[in-house]
Each structure stands twice: as C-alpha cells, then as structure tokens.
C-alpha cells in the first residue's frame, strides 16, 4: 500500500481530557469527510483501540466532538444532525440525543457544528449550522431547552 492510502484525512475538530490518560484513550478527533471519530492515547502518542461510528442508518461525516469532564465519554455530532455519546473505555454507544420535534428524528435538522459538556456532566450543549443551540440532559439524553 502507498503511504497516502493509510493516512487519515486532516483533523477538523478534536478534544482531550487528561484525567483518564493512564487508563484508556483520552483524545478524540474528527477528520474531513470521515464518518468515524478516532480515539488516541496521548500518553503513548498512538491511535487507540476503538473507532467511534454513529449508529444511524445514514452515515455522514462527523463534524464536532467533545470529551466529558470525567473523561469517560465522548460526544460526536454529524453533518446529518446526529448526536451520539460513546464510552471511551469500551468504544460502545451509550445512546443518541434525539429531538422529537425535528422532522428527521435526530438531534438537529441540519449539520451539527459544535458539541460540549459542562464540568459536572449534567448537561450536553449542541449547536446546529442553522443557528439553533440545544441543551440536553447528559445522562438521560433528553432535550431541556433550545
């Protein structure tokens, strides 16, 4: 294989949490036109054990990512409006954030351009390309405000 074939595309978003650095991957990255988020072990400067892939039927590029303040979870947002939470230790989905008022039953009706967690792991905030900002219950994944 050529070197260019195995390289990841340029990074467009990333987040890091130092708190769990010794135990599992603590960096998450999103890459141009890629429907997966990659996790990394900053301690060893290597690609982690898991690749985070949204559980939606329509795979669109991941545009935004965050790591919770506890370092256990990663949140990702896609170009298709999907928002999902993953366990970083196991690389498995811990649920999706769905706004039932949206026409496509997803987090945003359009591209997700930002996701963030508060310092107490009680809220997840997401921003859509069309200008809407939503506040979610981090644990229950329910919409609290828009």
Backbone as JSON Lines, residues from 0, in Angstrom:
{"i":0,"aa":"X","n":[0.84,-1.19,0.0],"ca":[0.0,0.0,0.0],"c":[0.87,1.24,0.0]}
{"i":1,"aa":"X","n":[0.35,2.27,-0.61],"ca":[1.05,3.54,-0.6],"c":[0.79,4.23,0.72]}
{"i":2,"aa":"X","n":[1.73,5.05,1.12],"ca":[1.61,5.77,2.39],"c":[0.36,6.64,2.43]}
{"i":3,"aa":"X","n":[0.01,7.27,1.33],"ca":[-1.16,8.15,1.26],"c":[-2.47,7.39,1.49]}
{"i":4,"aa":"X","n":[-2.5,6.1,1.15],"ca":[-3.71,5.3,1.3],"c":[-4.04,4.98,2.75]}
{"i":5,"aa":"X","n":[-3.06,4.96,3.62],"ca":[-3.3,4.6,5.02],"c":[-3.33,5.81,5.96]}
{"i":6,"aa":"X","n":[-3.03,6.99,5.44],"ca":[-3.06,8.2,6.26],"c":[-4.5,8.65,6.5]}
{"i":7,"aa":"X","n":[-4.76,9.18,7.68],"ca":[-6.06,9.78,7.97],"c":[-6.11,11.16,7.32]}
{"i":8,"aa":"X","n":[-7.32,11.6,7.01],"ca":[-7.5,12.93,6.43],"c":[-7.24,13.99,7.51]}
{"i":9,"aa":"X","n":[-7.08,15.25,7.12],"ca":[-6.79,16.31,8.1],"c":[-7.87,16.42,9.18]}
{"i":10,"aa":"X","n":[-7.43,16.75,10.38],"ca":[-8.31,16.91,11.54],"c":[-9.08,18.22,11.42]}
{"i":11,"aa":"X","n":[-10.4,18.17,11.69],"ca":[-11.21,19.4,11.69],"c":[-11.7,19.75,13.08]}
{"i":12,"aa":"X","n":[-11.69,18.78,14.01],"ca":[-12.11,19.04,15.4],"c":[-11.48,17.98,16.3]}
{"i":13,"aa":"X","n":[-11.2,18.37,17.54],"ca":[-10.67,17.4,18.5],"c":[-10.95,17.88,19.91]}
{"i":14,"aa":"X","n":[-10.83,16.96,20.86],"ca":[-10.93,17.29,22.28],"c":[-10.04,16.34,23.05]}
{"i":15,"aa":"X","n":[-9.65,16.76,24.24],"ca":[-8.76,15.97,25.08],"c":[-9.18,16.11,26.54]}
{"i":16,"aa":"X","n":[-8.96,15.06,27.31],"ca":[-9.2,15.09,28.75],"c":[-8.05,14.35,29.42]}
{"i":17,"aa":"X","n":[-7.27,15.04,30.23],"ca":[-6.09,14.44,30.86],"c":[-6.44,13.48,31.99]}
{"i":18,"aa":"X","n":[-7.65,13.55,32.53],"ca":[-8.0,12.84,33.74],"c":[-7.87,11.31,33.64]}
{"i":19,"aa":"X","n":[-8.15,10.7,32.51],"ca":[-8.09,9.24,32.36],"c":[-6.92,8.79,31.48]}
{"i":20,"aa":"X","n":[-5.93,9.61,31.34],"ca":[-4.81,9.35,30.43],"c":[-4.14,8.0,30.67]}
{"i":21,"aa":"X","n":[-4.02,7.57,31.9],"ca":[-3.33,6.31,32.2],"c":[-4.16,5.07,31.91]}
{"i":22,"aa":"X","n":[-5.47,5.22,31.79],"ca":[-6.35,4.06,31.74],"c":[-6.86,3.71,30.35]}
{"i":23,"aa":"X","n":[-7.2,4.7,29.55],"ca":[-7.72,4.47,28.2],"c":[-7.52,5.71,27.35]}
{"i":24,"aa":"X","n":[-7.95,5.63,26.12],"ca":[-7.78,6.74,25.18],"c":[-8.42,8.01,25.74]}
{"i":25,"aa":"X","n":[-7.72,9.13,25.55],"ca":[-8.2,10.39,26.12],"c":[-8.22,11.55,25.12]}
{"i":26,"aa":"X","n":[-8.11,11.24,23.84],"ca":[-8.22,12.24,22.78],"c":[-9.18,11.69,21.74]}
{"i":27,"aa":"X","n":[-10.06,12.54,21.23],"ca":[-10.95,12.15,20.14],"c":[-10.77,13.17,19.01]}
{"i":28,"aa":"X","n":[-10.74,12.67,17.76],"ca":[-10.54,13.54,16.6],"c":[-11.6,13.27,15.53]}
{"i":29,"aa":"X","n":[-11.96,14.34,14.83],"ca":[-12.85,14.26,13.66],"c":[-12.02,14.69,12.45]}
{"i":30,"aa":"X","n":[-12.23,14.02,11.34],"ca":[-11.44,14.27,10.14],"c":[-12.35,14.65,8.97]}
{"i":31,"aa":"X","n":[-11.8,15.42,8.04],"ca":[-12.56,15.87,6.86],"c":[-13.23,14.7,6.16]}
{"i":32,"aa":"X","n":[-14.54,14.85,5.9],"ca":[-15.33,13.88,5.12],"c":[-15.2,12.44,5.62]}
{"i":33,"aa":"X","n":[-15.12,12.26,6.93],"ca":[-14.96,10.92,7.51],"c":[-16.12,10.63,8.47]}
{"i":34,"aa":"X","n":[-16.83,9.53,8.28],"ca":[-17.98,9.21,9.14],"c":[-17.61,8.48,10.43]}
{"i":35,"aa":"X","n":[-16.35,8.57,10.84],"ca":[-15.88,7.95,12.07],"c":[-15.09,8.98,12.88]}
{"i":36,"aa":"X","n":[-15.1,8.81,14.19],"ca":[-14.21,9.6,15.05],"c":[-13.15,8.64,15.57]}
{"i":37,"aa":"X","n":[-11.94,9.12,15.69],"ca":[-10.83,8.28,16.13],"c":[-10.42,8.68,17.54]}
{"i":38,"aa":"X","n":[-10.05,7.68,18.34],"ca":[-9.57,7.94,19.69],"c":[-8.08,7.64,19.75]}
{"i":39,"aa":"X","n":[-7.4,8.36,20.62],"ca":[-5.95,8.3,20.71],"c":[-5.53,8.19,22.17]}
{"i":40,"aa":"X","n":[-4.37,7.59,22.39],"ca":[-3.75,7.54,23.72],"c":[-2.63,8.58,23.73]}
{"i":41,"aa":"X","n":[-2.92,9.7,24.36],"ca":[-1.94,10.78,24.4],"c":[-0.67,10.36,25.13]}
{"i":42,"aa":"X","n":[-0.8,9.53,26.14],"ca":[0.35,9.08,26.92],"c":[1.39,8.38,26.04]}
{"i":43,"aa":"X","n":[0.92,7.61,25.03],"ca":[1.83,6.86,24.16],"c":[1.94,7.45,22.76]}
{"i":44,"aa":"X","n":[1.11,8.48,22.46],"ca":[1.08,9.09,21.13],"c":[0.7,8.08,20.04]}
{"i":45,"aa":"X","n":[-0.31,7.25,20.34],"ca":[-0.74,6.23,19.37],"c":[-2.25,6.27,19.2]}
{"i":46,"aa":"X","n":[-2.71,5.72,18.08],"ca":[-4.12,5.54,17.82],"c":[-4.68,4.56,18.83]}
{"i":47,"aa":"X","n":[-5.86,4.84,19.36],"ca":[-6.47,4.0,20.38],"c":[-7.07,2.72,19.83]}
{"i":48,"aa":"X","n":[-7.69,1.97,20.74],"ca":[-8.23,0.66,20.4],"c":[-9.54,0.72,19.64]}
{"i":49,"aa":"X","n":[-10.26,1.85,19.69],"ca":[-11.6,1.93,19.14],"c":[-11.74,3.03,18.1]}
{"i":50,"aa":"X","n":[-12.66,2.81,17.17],"ca":[-13.08,3.82,16.22],"c":[-14.56,4.04,16.48]}
{"i":51,"aa":"X","n":[-14.96,5.28,16.7],"ca":[-16.34,5.59,17.05],"c":[-17.15,5.82,15.78]}
{"i":52,"aa":"X","n":[-18.17,5.0,15.57],"ca":[-19.02,5.1,14.39],"c":[-20.46,5.29,14.83]}
{"i":53,"aa":"X","n":[-21.12,6.36,14.41],"ca":[-22.51,6.6,14.79],"c":[-23.42,5.44,14.38]}
{"i":54,"aa":"X","n":[-24.45,5.2,15.17],"ca":[-25.35,4.08,14.91],"c":[-26.5,4.42,13.97]}
{"i":55,"aa":"X","n":[-26.47,5.57,13.36],"ca":[-27.53,5.97,12.43],"c":[-27.42,5.2,11.11]}
{"i":56,"aa":"X","n":[-28.56,5.05,10.44],"ca":[-28.58,4.34,9.16],"c":[-27.89,5.13,8.06]}
{"i":57,"aa":"X","n":[-27.97,6.45,8.14],"ca":[-27.37,7.32,7.12],"c":[-26.04,7.83,7.65]}
{"i":58,"aa":"X","n":[-24.96,7.31,7.12],"ca":[-23.62,7.71,7.56],"c":[-23.2,9.02,6.89]}
{"i":59,"aa":"X","n":[-22.97,10.05,7.71],"ca":[-22.5,11.34,7.21],"c":[-21.23,11.7,7.98]}
{"i":60,"aa":"X","n":[-20.41,12.59,7.46],"ca":[-19.17,12.94,8.14],"c":[-19.42,13.51,9.54]}
{"i":61,"aa":"X","n":[-18.52,13.17,10.44],"ca":[-18.56,13.72,11.8],"c":[-17.93,15.1,11.76]}
{"i":62,"aa":"X","n":[-18.61,16.08,12.35],"ca":[-18.19,17.47,12.28],"c":[-17.75,18.05,13.62]}
{"i":63,"aa":"X","n":[-18.19,17.44,14.74],"ca":[-17.89,18.0,16.05],"c":[-17.72,16.88,17.06]}
{"i":64,"aa":"X","n":[-16.9,17.14,18.08],"ca":[-16.67,16.14,19.11],"c":[-16.32,16.81,20.44]}
{"i":65,"aa":"X","n":[-16.55,16.07,21.51],"ca":[-16.2,16.55,22.85],"c":[-15.93,15.34,23.74]}
{"i":66,"aa":"X","n":[-15.21,15.57,24.82],"ca":[-15.0,14.56,25.85],"c":[-15.55,15.12,27.15]}
{"i":67,"aa":"X","n":[-16.27,14.29,27.88],"ca":[-16.86,14.72,29.15],"c":[-15.76,15.06,30.15]}
{"i":68,"aa":"X","n":[-16.11,15.86,31.14],"ca":[-15.12,16.29,32.13],"c":[-14.57,15.13,32.95]}
{"i":69,"aa":"X","n":[-15.33,14.05,33.09],"ca":[-14.85,12.88,33.82],"c":[-13.91,12.03,32.97]}
{"i":70,"aa":"X","n":[-13.89,12.26,31.66],"ca":[-13.01,11.52,30.77],"c":[-13.54,10.16,30.35]}
{"i":71,"aa":"X","n":[-14.76,9.83,30.74],"ca":[-15.33,8.53,30.4],"c":[-16.09,8.49,29.09]}
{"i":72,"aa":"X","n":[-16.57,9.64,28.62],"ca":[-17.46,9.66,27.46],"c":[-16.98,10.65,26.4]}
{"i":73,"aa":"X","n":[-17.32,10.31,25.15],"ca":[-17.11,11.22,24.02],"c":[-18.45,11.47,23.37]}
{"i":74,"aa":"X","n":[-18.71,12.7,23.0],"ca":[-19.91,13.06,22.26],"c":[-19.51,13.48,20.86]}
{"i":75,"aa":"X","n":[-20.28,13.04,19.88],"ca":[-19.99,13.4,18.5],"c":[-21.25,13.95,17.83]}
{"i":76,"aa":"X","n":[-21.05,14.84,16.86],"ca":[-22.14,15.4,16.06],"c":[-21.79,15.26,14.59]}
{"i":77,"aa":"X","n":[-22.79,14.94,13.77],"ca":[-22.52,14.67,12.35],"c":[-23.13,15.74,11.43]}
{"i":78,"aa":"X","n":[-22.75,15.66,10.18],"ca":[-23.29,16.56,9.17],"c":[-24.78,16.3,8.93]}
{"i":79,"aa":"X","n":[-25.25,15.13,9.3],"ca":[-26.65,14.79,9.14],"c":[-27.51,15.14,10.34]}
{"i":80,"aa":"X","n":[-26.94,15.8,11.36],"ca":[-27.7,16.22,12.52],"c":[-27.72,15.23,13.67]}
{"i":81,"aa":"X","n":[-26.99,14.15,13.55],"ca":[-26.98,13.09,14.56],"c":[-26.03,13.45,15.7]}
{"i":82,"aa":"X","n":[-26.45,13.19,16.95],"ca":[-25.6,13.4,18.12],"c":[-25.62,12.1,18.92]}
{"i":83,"aa":"X","n":[-24.43,11.6,19.28],"ca":[-24.35,10.34,19.99],"c":[-23.24,10.39,21.04]}
{"i":84,"aa":"X","n":[-23.45,9.65,22.13],"ca":[-22.48,9.57,23.22],"c":[-21.86,8.17,23.22]}
{"i":85,"aa":"X","n":[-20.53,8.11,23.41],"ca":[-19.8,6.85,23.43],"c":[-19.0,6.72,24.72]}
{"i":86,"aa":"X","n":[-18.86,5.49,25.18],"ca":[-17.97,5.18,26.3],"c":[-16.56,5.05,25.72]}
{"i":87,"aa":"X","n":[-15.62,5.82,26.23],"ca":[-14.26,5.79,25.68],"c":[-13.49,4.53,26.05]}
{"i":88,"aa":"X","n":[-13.76,3.97,27.21],"ca":[-13.05,2.77,27.63],"c":[-13.39,1.58,26.74]}
{"i":89,"aa":"X","n":[-14.66,1.42,26.4],"ca":[-15.12,0.27,25.62],"c":[-15.36,0.57,24.15]}
{"i":90,"aa":"X","n":[-15.52,1.86,23.81],"ca":[-15.78,2.25,22.43],"c":[-17.2,1.97,21.98]}
{"i":91,"aa":"X","n":[-18.13,1.79,22.92],"ca":[-19.52,1.47,22.57],"c":[-20.43,2.67,22.77]}
{"i":92,"aa":"X","n":[-21.53,2.68,22.01],"ca":[-22.5,3.77,22.11],"c":[-23.23,3.7,23.44]}
{"i":93,"aa":"X","n":[-23.48,4.87,24.01],"ca":[-24.27,4.98,25.23],"c":[-25.55,5.78,24.98]}
{"i":94,"aa":"X","n":[-25.93,5.88,23.72],"ca":[-27.2,6.5,23.37],"c":[-27.09,7.72,22.49]}
{"i":95,"aa":"X","n":[-28.22,8.08,21.91],"ca":[-28.31,9.2,20.98],"c":[-29.16,10.31,21.59]}
{"i":96,"aa":"X","n":[-28.91,11.52,21.16],"ca":[-29.67,12.69,21.58],"c":[-30.63,13.02,20.44]}
{"i":97,"aa":"X","n":[-31.94,12.79,20.69],"ca":[-32.95,12.94,19.64],"c":[-33.97,13.98,20.06]}
{"i":98,"aa":"X","n":[-34.16,14.98,19.2],"ca":[-35.2,15.98,19.38],"c":[-36.41,15.51,18.59]}
{"i":99,"aa":"X","n":[-37.45,15.09,19.29],"ca":[-38.64,14.53,18.64],"c":[-39.37,15.55,17.76]}
{"i":100,"aa":"X","n":[-39.1,16.84,17.94],"ca":[-39.76,17.85,17.12],"c":[-39.09,18.02,15.76]}
{"i":101,"aa":"X","n":[-37.9,17.47,15.59],"ca":[-37.21,17.57,14.3],"c":[-37.83,16.6,13.3]}
{"i":102,"aa":"X","n":[-37.86,16.98,12.06],"ca":[-38.52,16.18,11.03],"c":[-37.84,14.83,10.78]}
{"i":103,"aa":"X","n":[-36.54,14.76,11.02],"ca":[-35.81,13.53,10.72],"c":[-35.49,12.69,11.96]}
{"i":104,"aa":"X","n":[-36.04,13.04,13.1],"ca":[-35.8,12.33,14.36],"c":[-34.31,12.18,14.65]}
{"i":105,"aa":"X","n":[-33.66,13.32,14.78],"ca":[-32.25,13.37,15.12],"c":[-32.04,14.55,16.06]}
{"i":106,"aa":"X","n":[-30.81,14.88,16.34],"ca":[-30.53,15.97,17.26],"c":[-30.79,17.35,16.67]}
{"i":107,"aa":"X","n":[-30.4,17.54,15.42],"ca":[-30.58,18.82,14.73],"c":[-31.08,18.56,13.32]}
{"i":108,"aa":"X","n":[-31.85,19.49,12.81],"ca":[-32.33,19.41,11.44],"c":[-31.3,20.11,10.56]}
{"i":109,"aa":"X","n":[-30.17,19.46,10.37],"ca":[-29.04,20.02,9.64],"c":[-27.75,19.66,10.36]}
{"i":110,"aa":"X","n":[-26.66,20.17,9.87],"ca":[-25.33,19.85,10.39],"c":[-25.13,20.28,11.84]}
{"i":111,"aa":"X","n":[-24.51,19.42,12.63],"ca":[-24.1,19.76,13.99],"c":[-22.7,20.36,13.88]}
{"i":112,"aa":"X","n":[-22.54,21.6,14.34],"ca":[-21.25,22.27,14.21],"c":[-20.48,22.36,15.54]}
{"i":113,"aa":"X","n":[-21.14,22.0,16.64],"ca":[-20.44,22.02,17.92],"c":[-21.17,21.21,18.97]}
{"i":114,"aa":"X","n":[-20.39,20.54,19.82],"ca":[-20.93,19.85,20.99],"c":[-19.99,20.11,22.16]}
{"i":115,"aa":"X","n":[-20.57,20.21,23.36],"ca":[-19.77,20.45,24.56],"c":[-20.5,19.89,25.77]}
{"i":116,"aa":"X","n":[-19.73,19.54,26.79],"ca":[-20.28,19.07,28.07],"c":[-19.91,20.08,29.15]}
{"i":117,"aa":"X","n":[-20.79,20.19,30.14],"ca":[-20.45,21.07,31.26],"c":[-19.51,20.33,32.22]}
{"i":118,"aa":"X","n":[-19.0,21.04,33.21],"ca":[-17.98,20.48,34.1],"c":[-18.53,19.47,35.1]}
{"i":119,"aa":"X","n":[-19.86,19.37,35.22],"ca":[-20.44,18.42,36.17],"c":[-21.08,17.22,35.47]}
{"i":120,"aa":"X","n":[-20.92,17.1,34.18],"ca":[-21.53,16.01,33.4],"c":[-23.05,15.97,33.56]}
{"i":121,"aa":"X","n":[-23.67,17.1,33.7],"ca":[-25.12,17.11,33.81],"c":[-25.77,17.63,32.52]}
{"i":122,"aa":"X","n":[-25.03,18.41,31.73],"ca":[-25.58,18.99,30.5],"c":[-24.67,18.72,29.31]}
{"i":123,"aa":"X","n":[-25.31,18.54,28.15],"ca":[-24.61,18.5,26.87],"c":[-25.23,19.62,26.05]}
{"i":124,"aa":"X","n":[-24.4,20.42,25.42],"ca":[-24.87,21.52,24.59],"c":[-24.47,21.23,23.15]}
{"i":125,"aa":"X","n":[-25.39,21.45,22.23],"ca":[-25.07,21.24,20.82],"c":[-25.51,22.47,20.02]}
{"i":126,"aa":"X","n":[-24.78,22.72,18.96],"ca":[-25.08,23.84,18.07],"c":[-25.26,23.33,16.65]}
{"i":127,"aa":"X","n":[-26.3,23.82,15.99],"ca":[-26.57,23.42,14.61],"c":[-26.13,24.5,13.64]}
{"i":128,"aa":"X","n":[-25.91,24.1,12.41],"ca":[-25.46,25.02,11.36],"c":[-26.48,26.13,11.11]}
{"i":129,"aa":"X","n":[-27.76,25.82,11.3],"ca":[-28.8,26.81,11.05],"c":[-28.98,27.78,12.21]}
{"i":130,"aa":"X","n":[-28.13,27.73,13.21],"ca":[-28.14,28.71,14.29],"c":[-28.81,28.29,15.57]}
{"i":131,"aa":"X","n":[-29.36,27.09,15.62],"ca":[-30.02,26.67,16.86],"c":[-29.04,26.05,17.85]}
{"i":132,"aa":"X","n":[-29.26,26.36,19.12],"ca":[-28.45,25.8,20.2],"c":[-29.39,25.02,21.1]}
{"i":133,"aa":"X","n":[-29.01,23.8,21.45],"ca":[-29.86,22.95,22.27],"c":[-29.11,22.5,23.51]}
{"i":134,"aa":"X","n":[-29.85,22.42,24.61],"ca":[-29.29,21.97,25.89],"c":[-29.97,20.65,26.23]}
{"i":135,"aa":"X","n":[-29.17,19.64,26.49],"ca":[-29.65,18.29,26.74],"c":[-29.26,17.83,28.14]}
{"i":136,"aa":"X","n":[-30.03,16.92,28.69],"ca":[-29.62,16.21,29.9],"c":[-28.54,15.22,29.47]}
{"i":137,"aa":"X","n":[-27.36,15.35,30.04],"ca":[-26.25,14.49,29.62],"c":[-26.56,13.02,29.86]}
{"i":138,"aa":"X","n":[-27.07,12.7,31.03],"ca":[-27.32,11.31,31.4],"c":[-28.57,10.74,30.71]}
{"i":139,"aa":"X","n":[-29.68,11.48,30.74],"ca":[-30.94,10.97,30.21],"c":[-31.1,11.2,28.71]}
{"i":140,"aa":"X","n":[-30.26,12.08,28.12],"ca":[-30.29,12.4,26.7],"c":[-31.6,13.02,26.26]}
{"i":141,"aa":"X","n":[-32.24,13.77,27.15],"ca":[-33.5,14.45,26.84],"c":[-33.25,15.93,26.6]}
{"i":142,"aa":"X","n":[-33.99,16.51,25.67],"ca":[-33.88,17.94,25.38],"c":[-34.45,18.75,26.53]}
{"i":143,"aa":"X","n":[-33.65,19.68,27.06],"ca":[-34.1,20.53,28.18],"c":[-34.47,21.93,27.72]}
{"i":144,"aa":"X","n":[-33.76,22.45,26.72],"ca":[-34.01,23.81,26.23],"c":[-33.45,23.94,24.82]}
{"i":145,"aa":"X","n":[-34.0,24.95,24.11],"ca":[-33.46,25.24,22.77],"c":[-33.41,26.74,22.58]}
